[in-house]
PDB file of C-alpha atoms in Angstrom:
ATOM      1  CA  MET A   1      -0.264 -49.863 -28.490  1.00  0.00           C
ATOM      2  CA  MET A   2      -0.438 -49.404 -24.715  1.00  0.00           C
ATOM      3  CA  ARG A   3       2.270 -47.265 -23.092  1.00  0.00           C
ATOM      4  CA  ASP A   4       3.092 -46.334 -19.528  1.00  0.00           C
ATOM      5  CA  ALA A   5       2.163 -42.720 -18.802  1.00  0.00           C
ATOM      6  CA  PHE A   6       3.183 -40.963 -15.611  1.00  0.00           C
ATOM      7  CA  ILE A   7       1.127 -37.885 -14.783  1.00  0.00           C
ATOM      8  CA  GLY A   8       2.062 -35.337 -12.131  1.00  0.00           C
ATOM      9  CA  LEU A   9      -0.814 -33.738 -10.221  1.00  0.00           C
ATOM     10  CA  GLY A  10      -0.755 -30.476  -8.284  1.00  0.00           C
ATOM     11  CA  SER A  11      -3.149 -28.051  -6.634  1.00  0.00           C
ATOM     12  CA  ASN A  12      -3.048 -25.249  -4.089  1.00  0.00           C
ATOM     13  CA  LEU A  13      -6.589 -23.854  -4.311  1.00  0.00           C
ATOM     14  CA  LYS A  14     -10.084 -24.999  -3.311  1.00  0.00           C
ATOM     15  CA  GLU A  15      -9.291 -28.064  -1.167  1.00  0.00           C
ATOM     16  CA  PRO A  16      -6.167 -29.228  -3.020  1.00  0.00           C
ATOM     17  CA  ALA A  17      -6.172 -32.851  -1.814  1.00  0.00           C
ATOM     18  CA  ALA A  18      -9.814 -33.234  -2.839  1.00  0.00           C
ATOM     19  CA  GLN A  19      -8.994 -31.714  -6.252  1.00  0.00           C
ATOM     20  CA  LEU A  20      -6.260 -34.323  -6.738  1.00  0.00           C
ATOM     21  CA  ALA A  21      -8.432 -37.211  -5.570  1.00  0.00           C
ATOM     22  CA  ARG A  22     -11.165 -36.201  -8.012  1.00  0.00           C
ATOM     23  CA  ALA A  23      -8.614 -35.848 -10.824  1.00  0.00           C
ATOM     24  CA  VAL A  24      -7.291 -39.360 -10.156  1.00  0.00           C
ATOM     25  CA  SER A  25     -10.841 -40.698 -10.607  1.00  0.00           C
ATOM     26  CA  GLU A  26     -11.211 -38.756 -13.854  1.00  0.00           C
ATOM     27  CA  LEU A  27      -7.851 -39.969 -15.191  1.00  0.00           C
ATOM     28  CA  ALA A  28      -8.861 -43.562 -14.459  1.00  0.00           C
ATOM     29  CA  VAL A  29     -11.743 -43.355 -16.950  1.00  0.00           C
ATOM     30  CA  LEU A  30      -9.971 -41.703 -19.880  1.00  0.00           C
ATOM     31  CA  PRO A  31     -10.601 -43.525 -23.165  1.00  0.00           C
ATOM     32  CA  GLY A  32      -8.093 -46.276 -23.924  1.00  0.00           C
ATOM     33  CA  THR A  33      -6.586 -45.837 -20.463  1.00  0.00           C
ATOM     34  CA  THR A  34      -6.248 -47.871 -17.268  1.00  0.00           C
ATOM     35  CA  LEU A  35      -5.086 -46.612 -13.875  1.00  0.00           C
ATOM     36  CA  VAL A  36      -2.187 -48.765 -12.650  1.00  0.00           C
ATOM     37  CA  ALA A  37      -1.345 -46.956  -9.396  1.00  0.00           C
ATOM     38  CA  GLN A  38      -1.579 -43.701  -7.469  1.00  0.00           C
ATOM     39  CA  SER A  39       1.168 -42.225  -5.300  1.00  0.00           C
ATOM     40  CA  ALA A  40       0.815 -40.710  -1.876  1.00  0.00           C
ATOM     41  CA  PHE A  41       0.145 -36.978  -1.745  1.00  0.00           C
ATOM     42  CA  TYR A  42       2.845 -34.525  -0.675  1.00  0.00           C
ATOM     43  CA  ALA A  43       2.790 -30.903   0.457  1.00  0.00           C
ATOM     44  CA  SER A  44       5.515 -28.528  -0.716  1.00  0.00           C
ATOM     45  CA  ARG A  45       6.358 -24.877  -1.091  1.00  0.00           C
ATOM     46  CA  PRO A  46       5.303 -23.284  -4.360  1.00  0.00           C
ATOM     47  CA  VAL A  47       7.800 -22.992  -7.191  1.00  0.00           C
ATOM     48  CA  GLY A  48       8.040 -19.388  -8.327  1.00  0.00           C
ATOM     49  CA  PRO A  49       5.942 -16.747  -6.559  1.00  0.00           C
ATOM     50  CA  GLN A  50       5.891 -17.394  -2.813  1.00  0.00           C
ATOM     51  CA  ASP A  51       2.752 -15.281  -2.191  1.00  0.00           C
ATOM     52  CA  GLN A  52       0.475 -18.296  -2.547  1.00  0.00           C
ATOM     53  CA  PRO A  53      -0.479 -21.362  -0.499  1.00  0.00           C
ATOM     54  CA  ASP A  54       1.652 -24.499  -0.392  1.00  0.00           C
ATOM     55  CA  PHE A  55       0.884 -27.110  -3.037  1.00  0.00           C
ATOM     56  CA  VAL A  56      -0.368 -30.656  -2.702  1.00  0.00           C
ATOM     57  CA  ASN A  57       1.203 -32.947  -5.304  1.00  0.00           C
ATOM     58  CA  GLY A  58       1.082 -36.567  -6.359  1.00  0.00           C
ATOM     59  CA  ALA A  59       1.347 -38.746  -9.439  1.00  0.00           C
ATOM     60  CA  VAL A  60      -0.463 -41.534 -11.216  1.00  0.00           C
ATOM     61  CA  TRP A  61       0.753 -44.356 -13.414  1.00  0.00           C
ATOM     62  CA  LEU A  62      -1.517 -45.051 -16.356  1.00  0.00           C
ATOM     63  CA  LYS A  63      -1.475 -47.533 -19.217  1.00  0.00           C
ATOM     64  CA  THR A  64      -2.804 -45.711 -22.264  1.00  0.00           C
ATOM     65  CA  SER A  65      -3.239 -46.119 -25.996  1.00  0.00           C
ATOM     66  CA  LEU A  66      -3.696 -42.357 -26.407  1.00  0.00           C
ATOM     67  CA  GLU A  67      -1.111 -40.562 -28.506  1.00  0.00           C
ATOM     68  CA  PRO A  68       0.907 -37.855 -26.673  1.00  0.00           C
ATOM     69  CA  HIS A  69      -1.123 -34.867 -27.876  1.00  0.00           C
ATOM     70  CA  GLN A  70      -4.415 -36.713 -27.389  1.00  0.00           C
ATOM     71  CA  LEU A  71      -3.397 -37.399 -23.796  1.00  0.00           C
ATOM     72  CA  LEU A  72      -2.352 -33.758 -23.327  1.00  0.00           C
ATOM     73  CA  ASP A  73      -5.749 -32.634 -24.650  1.00  0.00           C
ATOM     74  CA  GLN A  74      -7.507 -34.910 -22.147  1.00  0.00           C
ATOM     75  CA  LEU A  75      -5.366 -33.587 -19.287  1.00  0.00           C
ATOM     76  CA  GLN A  76      -6.190 -30.008 -20.230  1.00  0.00           C
ATOM     77  CA  LEU A  77      -9.925 -30.805 -20.402  1.00  0.00           C
ATOM     78  CA  ILE A  78      -9.765 -32.175 -16.850  1.00  0.00           C
ATOM     79  CA  GLU A  79      -7.864 -29.073 -15.693  1.00  0.00           C
ATOM     80  CA  GLN A  80     -10.525 -26.836 -17.267  1.00  0.00           C
ATOM     81  CA  ALA A  81     -13.316 -28.822 -15.609  1.00  0.00           C
ATOM     82  CA  HIS A  82     -11.603 -28.043 -12.287  1.00  0.00           C
ATOM     83  CA  GLY A  83     -11.628 -24.310 -13.047  1.00  0.00           C
ATOM     84  CA  ARG A  84      -7.957 -24.000 -14.018  1.00  0.00           C
ATOM     85  CA  GLU A  85      -7.011 -20.441 -14.958  1.00  0.00           C
ATOM     86  CA  ARG A  86      -3.581 -19.556 -16.348  1.00  0.00           C
ATOM     87  CA  LEU A  87      -3.176 -16.050 -14.936  1.00  0.00           C
ATOM     88  CA  ARG A  88       0.566 -16.060 -14.207  1.00  0.00           C
ATOM     89  CA  ARG A  89       3.466 -18.423 -14.640  1.00  0.00           C
ATOM     90  CA  TRP A  90       3.821 -20.768 -11.669  1.00  0.00           C
ATOM     91  CA  GLY A  91       0.852 -19.061 -10.010  1.00  0.00           C
ATOM     92  CA  PRO A  92      -1.855 -20.637  -7.865  1.00  0.00           C
ATOM     93  CA  ARG A  93      -4.121 -23.190  -9.490  1.00  0.00           C
ATOM     94  CA  THR A  94      -7.030 -25.464  -8.764  1.00  0.00           C
ATOM     95  CA  LEU A  95      -5.420 -28.288 -10.742  1.00  0.00           C
ATOM     96  CA  ASP A  96      -2.245 -28.846 -12.708  1.00  0.00           C
ATOM     97  CA  LEU A  97      -1.759 -32.077 -14.657  1.00  0.00           C
ATOM     98  CA  ASP A  98       1.654 -32.627 -16.229  1.00  0.00           C
ATOM     99  CA  LEU A  99       2.614 -35.444 -18.569  1.00  0.00           C
ATOM    100  CA  LEU A 100       5.948 -36.348 -16.982  1.00  0.00           C
ATOM    101  CA  LEU A 101       6.859 -39.509 -18.890  1.00  0.00           C
ATOM    102  CA  LEU A 102       5.236 -41.512 -21.683  1.00  0.00           C
ATOM    103  CA  GLY A 103       6.916 -44.866 -22.277  1.00  0.00           C
ATOM    104  CA  ASP A 104      10.261 -44.304 -23.959  1.00  0.00           C
ATOM    105  CA  GLN A 105       8.882 -41.320 -25.874  1.00  0.00           C
ATOM    106  CA  ILE A 106      11.032 -38.215 -26.324  1.00  0.00           C
ATOM    107  CA  LEU A 107       9.101 -35.249 -27.673  1.00  0.00           C
ATOM    108  CA  ASP A 108       9.754 -31.515 -27.794  1.00  0.00           C
ATOM    109  CA  ASP A 109       7.385 -29.310 -29.766  1.00  0.00           C
ATOM    110  CA  GLU A 110       5.448 -26.094 -29.229  1.00  0.00           C
ATOM    111  CA  ARG A 111       2.796 -27.830 -27.083  1.00  0.00           C
ATOM    112  CA  LEU A 112       4.533 -30.639 -25.280  1.00  0.00           C
ATOM    113  CA  THR A 113       7.916 -31.720 -23.957  1.00  0.00           C
ATOM    114  CA  VAL A 114       8.318 -35.318 -22.758  1.00  0.00           C
ATOM    115  CA  PRO A 115      10.060 -36.103 -20.480  1.00  0.00           C
ATOM    116  CA  HIS A 116       8.858 -32.988 -18.678  1.00  0.00           C
ATOM    117  CA  ARG A 117      11.542 -30.314 -18.941  1.00  0.00           C
ATOM    118  CA  GLU A 118      11.559 -29.409 -15.230  1.00  0.00           C
ATOM    119  CA  LEU A 119      11.377 -32.955 -13.872  1.00  0.00           C
ATOM    120  CA  PRO A 120      14.996 -33.038 -12.563  1.00  0.00           C
ATOM    121  CA  ASN A 121      14.286 -29.909 -10.464  1.00  0.00           C
ATOM    122  CA  ARG A 122      11.011 -30.999  -8.882  1.00  0.00           C
ATOM    123  CA  ASP A 123      11.177 -33.233  -5.833  1.00  0.00           C
ATOM    124  CA  PHE A 124       7.379 -33.024  -5.626  1.00  0.00           C
ATOM    125  CA  ALA A 125       7.205 -34.863  -8.976  1.00  0.00           C
ATOM    126  CA  LEU A 126      10.203 -37.174  -8.566  1.00  0.00           C
ATOM    127  CA  GLN A 127       9.232 -38.591  -5.157  1.00  0.00           C
ATOM    128  CA  PRO A 128       5.698 -39.572  -6.222  1.00  0.00           C
ATOM    129  CA  LEU A 129       7.192 -41.239  -9.326  1.00  0.00           C
ATOM    130  CA  LEU A 130       9.492 -43.260  -7.078  1.00  0.00           C
ATOM    131  CA  ASP A 131       6.497 -44.229  -4.927  1.00  0.00           C
ATOM    132  CA  LEU A 132       4.900 -45.653  -8.058  1.00  0.00           C
ATOM    133  CA  LYS A 133       7.928 -47.388  -9.571  1.00  0.00           C
ATOM    134  CA  PRO A 134      11.208 -47.286  -7.617  1.00  0.00           C
ATOM    135  CA  ASP A 135      13.262 -48.472 -10.615  1.00  0.00           C
ATOM    136  CA  LEU A 136      11.765 -45.961 -13.059  1.00  0.00           C
ATOM    137  CA  ALA A 137      14.183 -44.411 -15.552  1.00  0.00           C
ATOM    138  CA  LEU A 138      14.020 -41.695 -18.189  1.00  0.00           C
ATOM    139  CA  PRO A 139      14.135 -42.752 -21.857  1.00  0.00           C
ATOM    140  CA  ASP A 140      17.894 -42.028 -21.874  1.00  0.00           C
ATOM    141  CA  GLY A 141      18.393 -44.512 -19.016  1.00  0.00           C
ATOM    142  CA  THR A 142      18.845 -41.957 -16.219  1.00  0.00           C
ATOM    143  CA  PRO A 143      17.329 -43.437 -13.040  1.00  0.00           C
ATOM    144  CA  VAL A 144      14.646 -41.249 -11.465  1.00  0.00           C
ATOM    145  CA  ALA A 145      16.194 -42.162  -8.084  1.00  0.00           C
ATOM    146  CA  ALA A 146      19.464 -40.502  -9.154  1.00  0.00           C
ATOM    147  CA  LEU A 147      17.575 -37.347 -10.169  1.00  0.00           C
ATOM    148  CA  ARG A 148      15.812 -37.345  -6.797  1.00  0.00           C
ATOM    149  CA  ARG A 149      19.117 -37.516  -4.901  1.00  0.00           C
ATOM    150  CA  GLN A 150      20.410 -34.455  -6.801  1.00  0.00           C
ATOM    151  CA  CYS A 151      17.158 -32.467  -6.746  1.00  0.00           C
ATOM    152  CA  PRO A 152      16.831 -29.162  -4.880  1.00  0.00           C
ATOM    153  CA  ASP A 153      14.886 -29.433  -1.611  1.00  0.00           C
ATOM    154  CA  ASN A 154      11.398 -27.958  -1.765  1.00  0.00           C
ATOM    155  CA  ARG A 155      10.444 -28.893   1.828  1.00  0.00           C
ATOM    156  CA  LEU A 156       8.482 -31.917   0.675  1.00  0.00           C
ATOM    157  CA  ARG A 157       6.196 -33.406   3.327  1.00  0.00           C
ATOM    158  CA  LYS A 158       4.265 -36.649   2.855  1.00  0.00           C
ATOM    159  CA  LEU A 159       0.637 -36.256   3.840  1.00  0.00           C
ATOM    160  CA  PRO A 160      -1.019 -38.992   5.866  1.00  0.00           C
ATOM    161  CA  PRO A 161      -3.860 -40.741   3.976  1.00  0.00           C
ATOM    162  CA  ALA A 162      -6.395 -39.240   6.405  1.00  0.00           C
ATOM    163  CA  ASP A 163      -5.574 -35.800   4.931  1.00  0.00           C
ATOM    164  CA  TYR A 164      -7.014 -36.708   1.535  1.00  0.00           C
ATOM    165  CA  PRO A 165     -10.007 -38.669   0.332  1.00  0.00           C
TER     166      PRO A 165
END
């Protein structure tokens, strides 16, 4: 069964926009998966420790037959291929891939929470989702646009396409 999967992308190390562009290409060729659309990229302040560079974020919309944990495993393999190190919570990273939404799936276990737990607090995830699908809603029916209107401001700045491959 094919489901809509919305993946958040982030990076603030080693040419962040190039990291995201490469990750989009890698997501597009996952088994049982098709890339539907890619959002614009946005710059924003880091969440958590402020002693690190600003982040570049975006999102992709996939159609996938992968089960939630299979998809998570694939995302983590891509992160590792980009040199992702988990040294401190909300610290700098070469690539962060978050499974934000997966169809109408609601899941909360030791490895994965869908919808993503912090989604309502992250304008850098909500705005790219709205770029992809303006009428997108959470499984409980909450419109993503309503979450975006209530979300704390993280100084989100849309990057012109010339700033990323």
